[in-house]
Amino acid sequence: MFITVILVVLLILSAILLFVPVLKAESLNNSLVEGSLNSGATYSYIIESTGGTINFYKENTLSKKLSNMNFVDGYINVTVESEKVIFNIRLYYQNVPTSLKVKLAKSFNLVESKTSEITRSFFPNNSMGSNTIFIDVFNLTAKYTGKSTYWYFSSVSNGRYSLNSISEKFDLINVPQEPKGFLKNVTNQARGNYLYYINSRSGGAFLSYLLMSGNSSVIAALFDNSSVSNVTLFSIKLQKTNVGVDTLNLSYYLDRYLAIVPLLWIIGVVYMVSIYRRISRKRRR
């Protein structure tokens, strides 16, 4: 009887260790905004030039500050309202070698409809996956290449906690004005021109990561300048959002305490054997 109780306790503890992380993640996910373009949805992205220059067709105040590898990084804060999407953009530069201080080059808002090219590029209306082989985003064609559970592209933070999700990868094809020579080699080594989306619970999706090298009218708009001709290894990464995901990476949560479960059973079995021996000795007496 005592051994049966221990077995039941071991089973209950094993179930708790395996499934409580999943239940906590599900609870957090259900408390977040349901759809990628639902009113109240917010997103924070960091934008970086990770290996080259930003080129412009013609010079102006912004291009002088950001060209020749002066661009450091930028931030895109997105707020979804009932009828519009607001992109608040801040771009920072460092005037090397004159100054080592990072400075704000420009801060501005883009107020977009939910069907605009910029909005659709960041937040496609439909779920991403094998049912959407080709999509048009960032004024380019992207081809679906599969799912990913890698945390860098699939982790979704709400500022305090993170959800481990599943992302959908797309490769950008026929990107105009890709760099040549050394910078093209750098791009190839980094396997540039791809992006990841994460599906929300309502059927839409949101951008998780973009790495591209070439020309895009949407990228130009993010720099408040339609004369941007190309960008070398330009990345946009999601930092946090209050939007829930469609699919959690269950293996991540089930594996979280998986190594502890065998240890728990080893201790339990050793304890049961010791109890059994004690009972057997008492009976012999």
C-alpha positions as protocol buffer text, in pm:
chain_id: "A"
residue {
  index: 1
  type: MET
  ca { x: 0 y: 0 z: 0 }
}
residue {
  index: 2
  type: PHE
  ca { x: 277 y: 243 z: 95 }
}
residue {
  index: 3
  type: ILE
  ca { x: 465 y: 165 z: -227 }
}
residue {
  index: 4
  type: THR
  ca { x: 148 y: 231 z: -429 }
}
residue {
  index: 5
  type: VAL
  ca { x: 118 y: 573 z: -267 }
}
residue {
  index: 6
  type: ILE
  ca { x: 481 y: 652 z: -359 }
}
residue {
  index: 7
  type: LEU
  ca { x: 418 y: 548 z: -721 }
}
residue {
  index: 8
  type: VAL
  ca { x: 112 y: 773 z: -741 }
}
residue {
  index: 9
  type: VAL
  ca { x: 311 y: 1064 z: -594 }
}
residue {
  index: 10
  type: LEU
  ca { x: 591 y: 1007 z: -847 }
}
residue {
  index: 11
  type: LEU
  ca { x: 341 y: 1007 z: -1134 }
}
residue {
  index: 12
  type: ILE
  ca { x: 177 y: 1327 z: -1011 }
}
residue {
  index: 13
  type: LEU
  ca { x: 512 y: 1504 z: -964 }
}
residue {
  index: 14
  type: SER
  ca { x: 629 y: 1391 z: -1310 }
}
residue {
  index: 15
  type: ALA
  ca { x: 311 y: 1526 z: -1469 }
}
residue {
  index: 16
  type: ILE
  ca { x: 351 y: 1856 z: -1285 }
}
residue {
  index: 17
  type: LEU
  ca { x: 715 y: 1894 z: -1395 }
}
residue {
  index: 18
  type: LEU
  ca { x: 627 y: 1817 z: -1757 }
}
residue {
  index: 19
  type: PHE
  ca { x: 300 y: 2004 z: -1802 }
}
residue {
  index: 20
  type: VAL
  ca { x: 299 y: 2301 z: -1562 }
}
residue {
  index: 21
  type: PRO
  ca { x: 541 y: 2502 z: -1786 }
}
residue {
  index: 22
  type: VAL
  ca { x: 305 y: 2438 z: -2079 }
}
residue {
  index: 23
  type: LEU
  ca { x: -1 y: 2546 z: -1879 }
}
residue {
  index: 24
  type: LYS
  ca { x: 176 y: 2863 z: -1759 }
}
residue {
  index: 25
  type: ALA
  ca { x: 277 y: 2950 z: -2116 }
}
residue {
  index: 26
  type: GLU
  ca { x: -78 y: 2884 z: -2242 }
}
residue {
  index: 27
  type: SER
  ca { x: -219 y: 3104 z: -1966 }
}
residue {
  index: 28
  type: LEU
  ca { x: 17 y: 3390 z: -2054 }
}
residue {
  index: 29
  type: ASN
  ca { x: -55 y: 3350 z: -2424 }
}
residue {
  index: 30
  type: ASN
  ca { x: -433 y: 3360 z: -2370 }
}
residue {
  index: 31
  type: SER
  ca { x: -399 y: 3685 z: -2174 }
}
residue {
  index: 32
  type: LEU
  ca { x: -239 y: 3867 z: -2469 }
}
residue {
  index: 33
  type: VAL
  ca { x: -404 y: 4045 z: -2764 }
}
residue {
  index: 34
  type: GLU
  ca { x: -552 y: 3787 z: -2998 }
}
residue {
  index: 35
  type: GLY
  ca { x: -475 y: 3925 z: -3344 }
}
residue {
  index: 36
  type: SER
  ca { x: -176 y: 4088 z: -3510 }
}
residue {
  index: 37
  type: LEU
  ca { x: -386 y: 4384 z: -3628 }
}
residue {
  index: 38
  type: ASN
  ca { x: -639 y: 4399 z: -3347 }
}
residue {
  index: 39
  type: SER
  ca { x: -684 y: 4736 z: -3182 }
}
residue {
  index: 40
  type: GLY
  ca { x: -445 y: 4772 z: -2889 }
}
residue {
  index: 41
  type: ALA
  ca { x: -170 y: 4555 z: -3037 }
}
residue {
  index: 42
  type: THR
  ca { x: 179 y: 4701 z: -2989 }
}
residue {
  index: 43
  type: TYR
  ca { x: 521 y: 4601 z: -3123 }
}
residue {
  index: 44
  type: SER
  ca { x: 877 y: 4718 z: -3063 }
}
residue {
  index: 45
  type: TYR
  ca { x: 1148 y: 4648 z: -3322 }
}
residue {
  index: 46
  type: ILE
  ca { x: 1517 y: 4730 z: -3340 }
}
residue {
  index: 47
  type: ILE
  ca { x: 1666 y: 4810 z: -3681 }
}
residue {
  index: 48
  type: GLU
  ca { x: 2037 y: 4776 z: -3753 }
}
residue {
  index: 49
  type: SER
  ca { x: 2283 y: 4797 z: -4038 }
}
residue {
  index: 50
  type: THR
  ca { x: 2496 y: 4495 z: -3960 }
}
residue {
  index: 51
  type: GLY
  ca { x: 2761 y: 4495 z: -4229 }
}
residue {
  index: 52
  type: GLY
  ca { x: 2764 y: 4778 z: -4477 }
}
residue {
  index: 53
  type: THR
  ca { x: 2636 y: 5113 z: -4598 }
}
residue {
  index: 54
  type: ILE
  ca { x: 2300 y: 5265 z: -4675 }
}
residue {
  index: 55
  type: ASN
  ca { x: 2304 y: 5419 z: -5021 }
}
residue {
  index: 56
  type: PHE
  ca { x: 2092 y: 5708 z: -5149 }
}
residue {
  index: 57
  type: TYR
  ca { x: 2004 y: 5831 z: -5497 }
}
residue {
  index: 58
  type: LYS
  ca { x: 2048 y: 6190 z: -5386 }
}
residue {
  index: 59
  type: GLU
  ca { x: 2182 y: 6373 z: -5084 }
}
residue {
  index: 60
  type: ASN
  ca { x: 1979 y: 6542 z: -4814 }
}
residue {
  index: 61
  type: THR
  ca { x: 2016 y: 6605 z: -4440 }
}
residue {
  index: 62
  type: LEU
  ca { x: 1925 y: 6251 z: -4340 }
}
residue {
  index: 63
  type: SER
  ca { x: 2138 y: 6078 z: -4603 }
}
residue {
  index: 64
  type: LYS
  ca { x: 2445 y: 6280 z: -4501 }
}
residue {
  index: 65
  type: LYS
  ca { x: 2405 y: 6167 z: -4142 }
}
residue {
  index: 66
  type: LEU
  ca { x: 2331 y: 5802 z: -4213 }
}
residue {
  index: 67
  type: SER
  ca { x: 2550 y: 5716 z: -4513 }
}
residue {
  index: 68
  type: ASN
  ca { x: 2911 y: 5594 z: -4510 }
}
residue {
  index: 69
  type: MET
  ca { x: 2844 y: 5350 z: -4226 }
}
residue {
  index: 70
  type: ASN
  ca { x: 2738 y: 5623 z: -3982 }
}
residue {
  index: 71
  type: PHE
  ca { x: 2404 y: 5453 z: -3912 }
}
residue {
  index: 72
  type: VAL
  ca { x: 2414 y: 5285 z: -3569 }
}
residue {
  index: 73
  type: ASP
  ca { x: 2062 y: 5158 z: -3510 }
}
residue {
  index: 74
  type: GLY
  ca { x: 1700 y: 5260 z: -3492 }
}
residue {
  index: 75
  type: TYR
  ca { x: 1371 y: 5165 z: -3333 }
}
residue {
  index: 76
  type: ILE
  ca { x: 1023 y: 5110 z: -3468 }
}
residue {
  index: 77
  type: ASN
  ca { x: 738 y: 5125 z: -3218 }
}
residue {
  index: 78
  type: VAL
  ca { x: 409 y: 5016 z: -3371 }
}
residue {
  index: 79
  type: THR
  ca { x: 64 y: 5085 z: -3229 }
}
residue {
  index: 80
  type: VAL
  ca { x: -251 y: 4941 z: -3386 }
}
residue {
  index: 81
  type: GLU
  ca { x: -570 y: 5144 z: -3355 }
}
residue {
  index: 82
  type: SER
  ca { x: -918 y: 5066 z: -3482 }
}
residue {
  index: 83
  type: GLU
  ca { x: -870 y: 5218 z: -3827 }
}
residue {
  index: 84
  type: LYS
  ca { x: -496 y: 5282 z: -3858 }
}
residue {
  index: 85
  type: VAL
  ca { x: -147 y: 5163 z: -3772 }
}
residue {
  index: 86
  type: ILE
  ca { x: 111 y: 5409 z: -3637 }
}
residue {
  index: 87
  type: PHE
  ca { x: 481 y: 5344 z: -3695 }
}
residue {
  index: 88
  type: ASN
  ca { x: 694 y: 5562 z: -3468 }
}
residue {
  index: 89
  type: ILE
  ca { x: 1049 y: 5555 z: -3607 }
}
residue {
  index: 90
  type: ARG
  ca { x: 1373 y: 5680 z: -3450 }
}
residue {
  index: 91
  type: LEU
  ca { x: 1706 y: 5663 z: -3635 }
}
residue {
  index: 92
  type: TYR
  ca { x: 2044 y: 5706 z: -3466 }
}
residue {
  index: 93
  type: TYR
  ca { x: 2387 y: 5777 z: -3612 }
}
residue {
  index: 94
  type: GLN
  ca { x: 2747 y: 5820 z: -3503 }
}
residue {
  index: 95
  type: ASN
  ca { x: 2957 y: 6080 z: -3681 }
}
residue {
  index: 96
  type: VAL
  ca { x: 3284 y: 5884 z: -3697 }
}
residue {
  index: 97
  type: PRO
  ca { x: 3563 y: 5986 z: -3653 }
}
residue {
  index: 98
  type: THR
  ca { x: 3447 y: 6338 z: -3555 }
}
residue {
  index: 99
  type: SER
  ca { x: 3239 y: 6217 z: -3263 }
}
residue {
  index: 100
  type: LEU
  ca { x: 3195 y: 5888 z: -3079 }
}
residue {
  index: 101
  type: LYS
  ca { x: 2862 y: 5999 z: -2937 }
}
residue {
  index: 102
  type: VAL
  ca { x: 2547 y: 5835 z: -3070 }
}
residue {
  index: 103
  type: LYS
  ca { x: 2295 y: 6098 z: -3183 }
}
residue {
  index: 104
  type: LEU
  ca { x: 1933 y: 6100 z: -3292 }
}
residue {
  index: 105
  type: ALA
  ca { x: 1919 y: 6162 z: -3666 }
}
residue {
  index: 106
  type: LYS
  ca { x: 1544 y: 6174 z: -3703 }
}
residue {
  index: 107
  type: SER
  ca { x: 1221 y: 6078 z: -3529 }
}
residue {
  index: 108
  type: PHE
  ca { x: 891 y: 6065 z: -3717 }
}
residue {
  index: 109
  type: ASN
  ca { x: 559 y: 5883 z: -3752 }
}
residue {
  index: 110
  type: LEU
  ca { x: 412 y: 5693 z: -4043 }
}
residue {
  index: 111
  type: VAL
  ca { x: 33 y: 5669 z: -4013 }
}
residue {
  index: 112
  type: GLU
  ca { x: -80 y: 5379 z: -4230 }
}
residue {
  index: 113
  type: SER
  ca { x: -403 y: 5201 z: -4315 }
}
residue {
  index: 114
  type: LYS
  ca { x: -432 y: 4833 z: -4226 }
}
residue {
  index: 115
  type: THR
  ca { x: -406 y: 4745 z: -4595 }
}
residue {
  index: 116
  type: SER
  ca { x: -104 y: 4960 z: -4685 }
}
residue {
  index: 117
  type: GLU
  ca { x: 213 y: 4805 z: -4824 }
}
residue {
  index: 118
  type: ILE
  ca { x: 410 y: 4881 z: -4507 }
}
residue {
  index: 119
  type: THR
  ca { x: 142 y: 4735 z: -4279 }
}
residue {
  index: 120
  type: ARG
  ca { x: 104 y: 4421 z: -4491 }
}
residue {
  index: 121
  type: SER
  ca { x: 482 y: 4373 z: -4491 }
}
residue {
  index: 122
  type: PHE
  ca { x: 502 y: 4374 z: -4112 }
}
residue {
  index: 123
  type: PHE
  ca { x: 162 y: 4219 z: -4043 }
}
residue {
  index: 124
  type: PRO
  ca { x: 22 y: 3998 z: -4323 }
}
residue {
  index: 125
  type: ASN
  ca { x: -352 y: 3940 z: -4292 }
}
residue {
  index: 126
  type: ASN
  ca { x: -329 y: 3566 z: -4348 }
}
residue {
  index: 127
  type: SER
  ca { x: -153 y: 3295 z: -4151 }
}
residue {
  index: 128
  type: MET
  ca { x: 189 y: 3213 z: -4287 }
}
residue {
  index: 129
  type: GLY
  ca { x: 294 y: 2857 z: -4372 }
}
residue {
  index: 130
  type: SER
  ca { x: 303 y: 2593 z: -4643 }
}
residue {
  index: 131
  type: ASN
  ca { x: -37 y: 2707 z: -4773 }
}
residue {
  index: 132
  type: THR
  ca { x: 125 y: 3038 z: -4876 }
}
residue {
  index: 133
  type: ILE
  ca { x: 419 y: 2938 z: -5095 }
}
residue {
  index: 134
  type: PHE
  ca { x: 477 y: 3289 z: -5236 }
}
residue {
  index: 135
  type: ILE
  ca { x: 387 y: 3622 z: -5075 }
}
residue {
  index: 136
  type: ASP
  ca { x: 449 y: 3986 z: -5169 }
}
residue {
  index: 137
  type: VAL
  ca { x: 606 y: 4177 z: -4878 }
}
residue {
  index: 138
  type: PHE
  ca { x: 843 y: 4474 z: -4858 }
}
residue {
  index: 139
  type: ASN
  ca { x: 763 y: 4530 z: -5226 }
}
residue {
  index: 140
  type: LEU
  ca { x: 943 y: 4200 z: -5296 }
}
residue {
  index: 141
  type: THR
  ca { x: 851 y: 3836 z: -5356 }
}
residue {
  index: 142
  type: ALA
  ca { x: 919 y: 3589 z: -5076 }
}
residue {
  index: 143
  type: LYS
  ca { x: 912 y: 3209 z: -5097 }
}
residue {
  index: 144
  type: TYR
  ca { x: 812 y: 2990 z: -4803 }
}
residue {
  index: 145
  type: THR
  ca { x: 1097 y: 2761 z: -4691 }
}
residue {
  index: 146
  type: GLY
  ca { x: 975 y: 2600 z: -4369 }
}
residue {
  index: 147
  type: LYS
  ca { x: 912 y: 2620 z: -3995 }
}
residue {
  index: 148
  type: SER
  ca { x: 1166 y: 2708 z: -3726 }
}
residue {
  index: 149
  type: THR
  ca { x: 1177 y: 2664 z: -3350 }
}
residue {
  index: 150
  type: TYR
  ca { x: 1511 y: 2842 z: -3312 }
}
residue {
  index: 151
  type: TRP
  ca { x: 1470 y: 3083 z: -3020 }
}
residue {
  index: 152
  type: TYR
  ca { x: 1627 y: 3384 z: -3197 }
}
residue {
  index: 153
  type: PHE
  ca { x: 1347 y: 3394 z: -3453 }
}
residue {
  index: 154
  type: SER
  ca { x: 1069 y: 3231 z: -3250 }
}
residue {
  index: 155
  type: SER
  ca { x: 1091 y: 3382 z: -2903 }
}
residue {
  index: 156
  type: VAL
  ca { x: 820 y: 3638 z: -2828 }
}
residue {
  index: 157
  type: SER
  ca { x: 870 y: 3872 z: -2532 }
}
residue {
  index: 158
  type: ASN
  ca { x: 601 y: 4089 z: -2375 }
}
residue {
  index: 159
  type: GLY
  ca { x: 862 y: 4284 z: -2177 }
}
residue {
  index: 160
  type: ARG
  ca { x: 857 y: 4065 z: -1864 }
}
residue {
  index: 161
  type: TYR
  ca { x: 807 y: 3711 z: -1991 }
}
residue {
  index: 162
  type: SER
  ca { x: 882 y: 3529 z: -2315 }
}
residue {
  index: 163
  type: LEU
  ca { x: 686 y: 3272 z: -2511 }
}
residue {
  index: 164
  type: ASN
  ca { x: 871 y: 3012 z: -2715 }
}
residue {
  index: 165
  type: SER
  ca { x: 680 y: 2983 z: -3040 }
}
residue {
  index: 166
  type: ILE
  ca { x: 717 y: 2847 z: -3392 }
}
residue {
  index: 167
  type: SER
  ca { x: 812 y: 3084 z: -3675 }
}
residue {
  index: 168
  type: GLU
  ca { x: 772 y: 3055 z: -4052 }
}
residue {
  index: 169
  type: LYS
  ca { x: 1071 y: 3130 z: -4275 }
}
residue {
  index: 170
  type: PHE
  ca { x: 1055 y: 3299 z: -4616 }
}
residue {
  index: 171
  type: ASP
  ca { x: 1342 y: 3370 z: -4855 }
}
residue {
  index: 172
  type: LEU
  ca { x: 1333 y: 3697 z: -5050 }
}
residue {
  index: 173
  type: ILE
  ca { x: 1397 y: 3627 z: -5418 }
}
residue {
  index: 174
  type: ASN
  ca { x: 1518 y: 3853 z: -5700 }
}
residue {
  index: 175
  type: VAL
  ca { x: 1597 y: 4143 z: -5466 }
}
residue {
  index: 176
  type: PRO
  ca { x: 1700 y: 4439 z: -5687 }
}
residue {
  index: 177
  type: GLN
  ca { x: 2030 y: 4621 z: -5641 }
}
residue {
  index: 178
  type: GLU
  ca { x: 2203 y: 4362 z: -5426 }
}
residue {
  index: 179
  type: PRO
  ca { x: 2564 y: 4468 z: -5362 }
}
residue {
  index: 180
  type: LYS
  ca { x: 2854 y: 4338 z: -5567 }
}
residue {
  index: 181
  type: GLY
  ca { x: 3208 y: 4235 z: -5486 }
}
residue {
  index: 182
  type: PHE
  ca { x: 3314 y: 4215 z: -5121 }
}
residue {
  index: 183
  type: LEU
  ca { x: 2979 y: 4325 z: -4976 }
}
residue {
  index: 184
  type: LYS
  ca { x: 2792 y: 4066 z: -5184 }
}
residue {
  index: 185
  type: ASN
  ca { x: 3029 y: 3803 z: -5044 }
}
residue {
  index: 186
  type: VAL
  ca { x: 2952 y: 3925 z: -4692 }
}
residue {
  index: 187
  type: THR
  ca { x: 2580 y: 3900 z: -4768 }
}
residue {
  index: 188
  type: ASN
  ca { x: 2618 y: 3547 z: -4904 }
}
residue {
  index: 189
  type: GLN
  ca { x: 2814 y: 3437 z: -4599 }
}
residue {
  index: 190
  type: ALA
  ca { x: 2541 y: 3572 z: -4372 }
}
residue {
  index: 191
  type: ARG
  ca { x: 2279 y: 3406 z: -4595 }
}
residue {
  index: 192
  type: GLY
  ca { x: 2091 y: 3731 z: -4624 }
}
residue {
  index: 193
  type: ASN
  ca { x: 1754 y: 3814 z: -4776 }
}
residue {
  index: 194
  type: TYR
  ca { x: 1520 y: 3615 z: -4558 }
}
residue {
  index: 195
  type: LEU
  ca { x: 1251 y: 3689 z: -4303 }
}
residue {
  index: 196
  type: TYR
  ca { x: 1050 y: 3513 z: -4033 }
}
residue {
  index: 197
  type: TYR
  ca { x: 685 y: 3556 z: -3940 }
}
residue {
  index: 198
  type: ILE
  ca { x: 496 y: 3429 z: -3635 }
}
residue {
  index: 199
  type: ASN
  ca { x: 127 y: 3352 z: -3665 }
}
residue {
  index: 200
  type: SER
  ca { x: -108 y: 3517 z: -3417 }
}
residue {
  index: 201
  type: ARG
  ca { x: -412 y: 3346 z: -3268 }
}
residue {
  index: 202
  type: SER
  ca { x: -661 y: 3524 z: -3497 }
}
residue {
  index: 203
  type: GLY
  ca { x: -518 y: 3411 z: -3831 }
}
residue {
  index: 204
  type: GLY
  ca { x: -287 y: 3706 z: -3907 }
}
residue {
  index: 205
  type: ALA
  ca { x: 90 y: 3713 z: -3861 }
}
residue {
  index: 206
  type: PHE
  ca { x: 360 y: 3953 z: -3745 }
}
residue {
  index: 207
  type: LEU
  ca { x: 721 y: 4003 z: -3846 }
}
residue {
  index: 208
  type: SER
  ca { x: 975 y: 3839 z: -3617 }
}
residue {
  index: 209
  type: TYR
  ca { x: 1300 y: 3900 z: -3808 }
}
residue {
  index: 210
  type: LEU
  ca { x: 1423 y: 4039 z: -4140 }
}
residue {
  index: 211
  type: LEU
  ca { x: 1773 y: 4034 z: -4288 }
}
residue {
  index: 212
  type: MET
  ca { x: 1806 y: 4181 z: -4634 }
}
residue {
  index: 213
  type: SER
  ca { x: 2050 y: 4335 z: -4876 }
}
residue {
  index: 214
  type: GLY
  ca { x: 1916 y: 4533 z: -5168 }
}
residue {
  index: 215
  type: ASN
  ca { x: 1641 y: 4774 z: -5259 }
}
residue {
  index: 216
  type: SER
  ca { x: 1292 y: 4802 z: -5110 }
}
residue {
  index: 217
  type: SER
  ca { x: 1044 y: 5089 z: -5119 }
}
residue {
  index: 218
  type: VAL
  ca { x: 919 y: 4986 z: -4775 }
}
residue {
  index: 219
  type: ILE
  ca { x: 1271 y: 5010 z: -4631 }
}
residue {
  index: 220
  type: ALA
  ca { x: 1301 y: 5351 z: -4796 }
}
residue {
  index: 221
  type: ALA
  ca { x: 982 y: 5463 z: -4620 }
}
residue {
  index: 222
  type: LEU
  ca { x: 1126 y: 5352 z: -4286 }
}
residue {
  index: 223
  type: PHE
  ca { x: 1406 y: 5601 z: -4348 }
}
residue {
  index: 224
  type: ASP
  ca { x: 1158 y: 5875 z: -4436 }
}
residue {
  index: 225
  type: ASN
  ca { x: 1329 y: 5905 z: -4771 }
}
residue {
  index: 226
  type: SER
  ca { x: 1216 y: 5751 z: -5098 }
}
residue {
  index: 227
  type: SER
  ca { x: 1563 y: 5802 z: -5246 }
}
residue {
  index: 228
  type: VAL
  ca { x: 1714 y: 5507 z: -5055 }
}
residue {
  index: 229
  type: SER
  ca { x: 1855 y: 5279 z: -5324 }
}
residue {
  index: 230
  type: ASN
  ca { x: 1990 y: 4982 z: -5129 }
}
residue {
  index: 231
  type: VAL
  ca { x: 2092 y: 4862 z: -4789 }
}
residue {
  index: 232
  type: THR
  ca { x: 2368 y: 4613 z: -4711 }
}
residue {
  index: 233
  type: LEU
  ca { x: 2279 y: 4358 z: -4443 }
}
residue {
  index: 234
  type: PHE
  ca { x: 1995 y: 4550 z: -4292 }
}
residue {
  index: 235
  type: SER
  ca { x: 1809 y: 4373 z: -4010 }
}
residue {
  index: 236
  type: ILE
  ca { x: 1484 y: 4428 z: -3823 }
}
residue {
  index: 237
  type: LYS
  ca { x: 1417 y: 4223 z: -3509 }
}
residue {
  index: 238
  type: LEU
  ca { x: 1113 y: 4207 z: -3285 }
}
residue {
  index: 239
  type: GLN
  ca { x: 1199 y: 4298 z: -2926 }
}
residue {
  index: 240
  type: LYS
  ca { x: 857 y: 4276 z: -2761 }
}
residue {
  index: 241
  type: THR
  ca { x: 485 y: 4265 z: -2831 }
}
residue {
  index: 242
  type: ASN
  ca { x: 161 y: 4219 z: -2641 }
}
residue {
  index: 243
  type: VAL
  ca { x: 19 y: 3989 z: -2910 }
}
residue {
  index: 244
  type: GLY
  ca { x: -31 y: 3617 z: -2848 }
}
residue {
  index: 245
  type: VAL
  ca { x: 97 y: 3343 z: -3079 }
}
residue {
  index: 246
  type: ASP
  ca { x: -96 y: 3075 z: -3264 }
}
residue {
  index: 247
  type: THR
  ca { x: 140 y: 2784 z: -3186 }
}
residue {
  index: 248
  type: LEU
  ca { x: 365 y: 2736 z: -2885 }
}
residue {
  index: 249
  type: ASN
  ca { x: 676 y: 2524 z: -2920 }
}
residue {
  index: 250
  type: LEU
  ca { x: 550 y: 2249 z: -2689 }
}
residue {
  index: 251
  type: SER
  ca { x: 874 y: 2048 z: -2705 }
}
residue {
  index: 252
  type: TYR
  ca { x: 1056 y: 2343 z: -2548 }
}
residue {
  index: 253
  type: TYR
  ca { x: 824 y: 2341 z: -2247 }
}
residue {
  index: 254
  type: LEU
  ca { x: 795 y: 1963 z: -2215 }
}
residue {
  index: 255
  type: ASP
  ca { x: 1175 y: 1928 z: -2227 }
}
residue {
  index: 256
  type: ARG
  ca { x: 1229 y: 2199 z: -1969 }
}
residue {
  index: 257
  type: TYR
  ca { x: 1234 y: 1966 z: -1668 }
}
residue {
  index: 258
  type: LEU
  ca { x: 1270 y: 1641 z: -1862 }
}
residue {
  index: 259
  type: ALA
  ca { x: 1614 y: 1569 z: -1713 }
}
residue {
  index: 260
  type: ILE
  ca { x: 1472 y: 1601 z: -1360 }
}
residue {
  index: 261
  type: VAL
  ca { x: 1201 y: 1337 z: -1410 }
}
residue {
  index: 262
  type: PRO
  ca { x: 1439 y: 1035 z: -1438 }
}
residue {
  index: 263
  type: LEU
  ca { x: 1632 y: 1165 z: -1136 }
}
residue {
  index: 264
  type: LEU
  ca { x: 1304 y: 1193 z: -946 }
}
residue {
  index: 265
  type: TRP
  ca { x: 1218 y: 832 z: -1032 }
}
residue {
  index: 266
  type: ILE
  ca { x: 1564 y: 704 z: -940 }
}
residue {
  index: 267
  type: ILE
  ca { x: 1533 y: 865 z: -596 }
}
residue {
  index: 268
  type: GLY
  ca { x: 1178 y: 733 z: -564 }
}
residue {
  index: 269
  type: VAL
  ca { x: 1272 y: 378 z: -663 }
}
residue {
  index: 270
  type: VAL
  ca { x: 1570 y: 376 z: -425 }
}
residue {
  index: 271
  type: TYR
  ca { x: 1339 y: 496 z: -149 }
}
residue {
  index: 272
  type: MET
  ca { x: 1081 y: 229 z: -233 }
}
residue {
  index: 273
  type: VAL
  ca { x: 1348 y: -45 z: -229 }
}
residue {
  index: 274
  type: SER
  ca { x: 1470 y: 73 z: 111 }
}
residue {
  index: 275
  type: ILE
  ca { x: 1112 y: 74 z: 243 }
}
residue {
  index: 276
  type: TYR
  ca { x: 1052 y: -275 z: 100 }
}
residue {
  index: 277
  type: ARG
  ca { x: 1367 y: -408 z: 270 }
}
residue {
  index: 278
  type: ARG
  ca { x: 1264 y: -263 z: 604 }
}
residue {
  index: 279
  type: ILE
  ca { x: 919 y: -419 z: 577 }
}
residue {
  index: 280
  type: SER
  ca { x: 1073 y: -754 z: 479 }
}
residue {
  index: 281
  type: ARG
  ca { x: 1307 y: -749 z: 780 }
}
residue {
  index: 282
  type: LYS
  ca { x: 1020 y: -677 z: 1018 }
}
residue {
  index: 283
  type: ARG
  ca { x: 821 y: -966 z: 877 }
}
residue {
  index: 284
  type: ARG
  ca { x: 1113 y: -1209 z: 928 }
}
residue {
  index: 285
  type: ARG
  ca { x: 1130 y: -1116 z: 1293 }
}
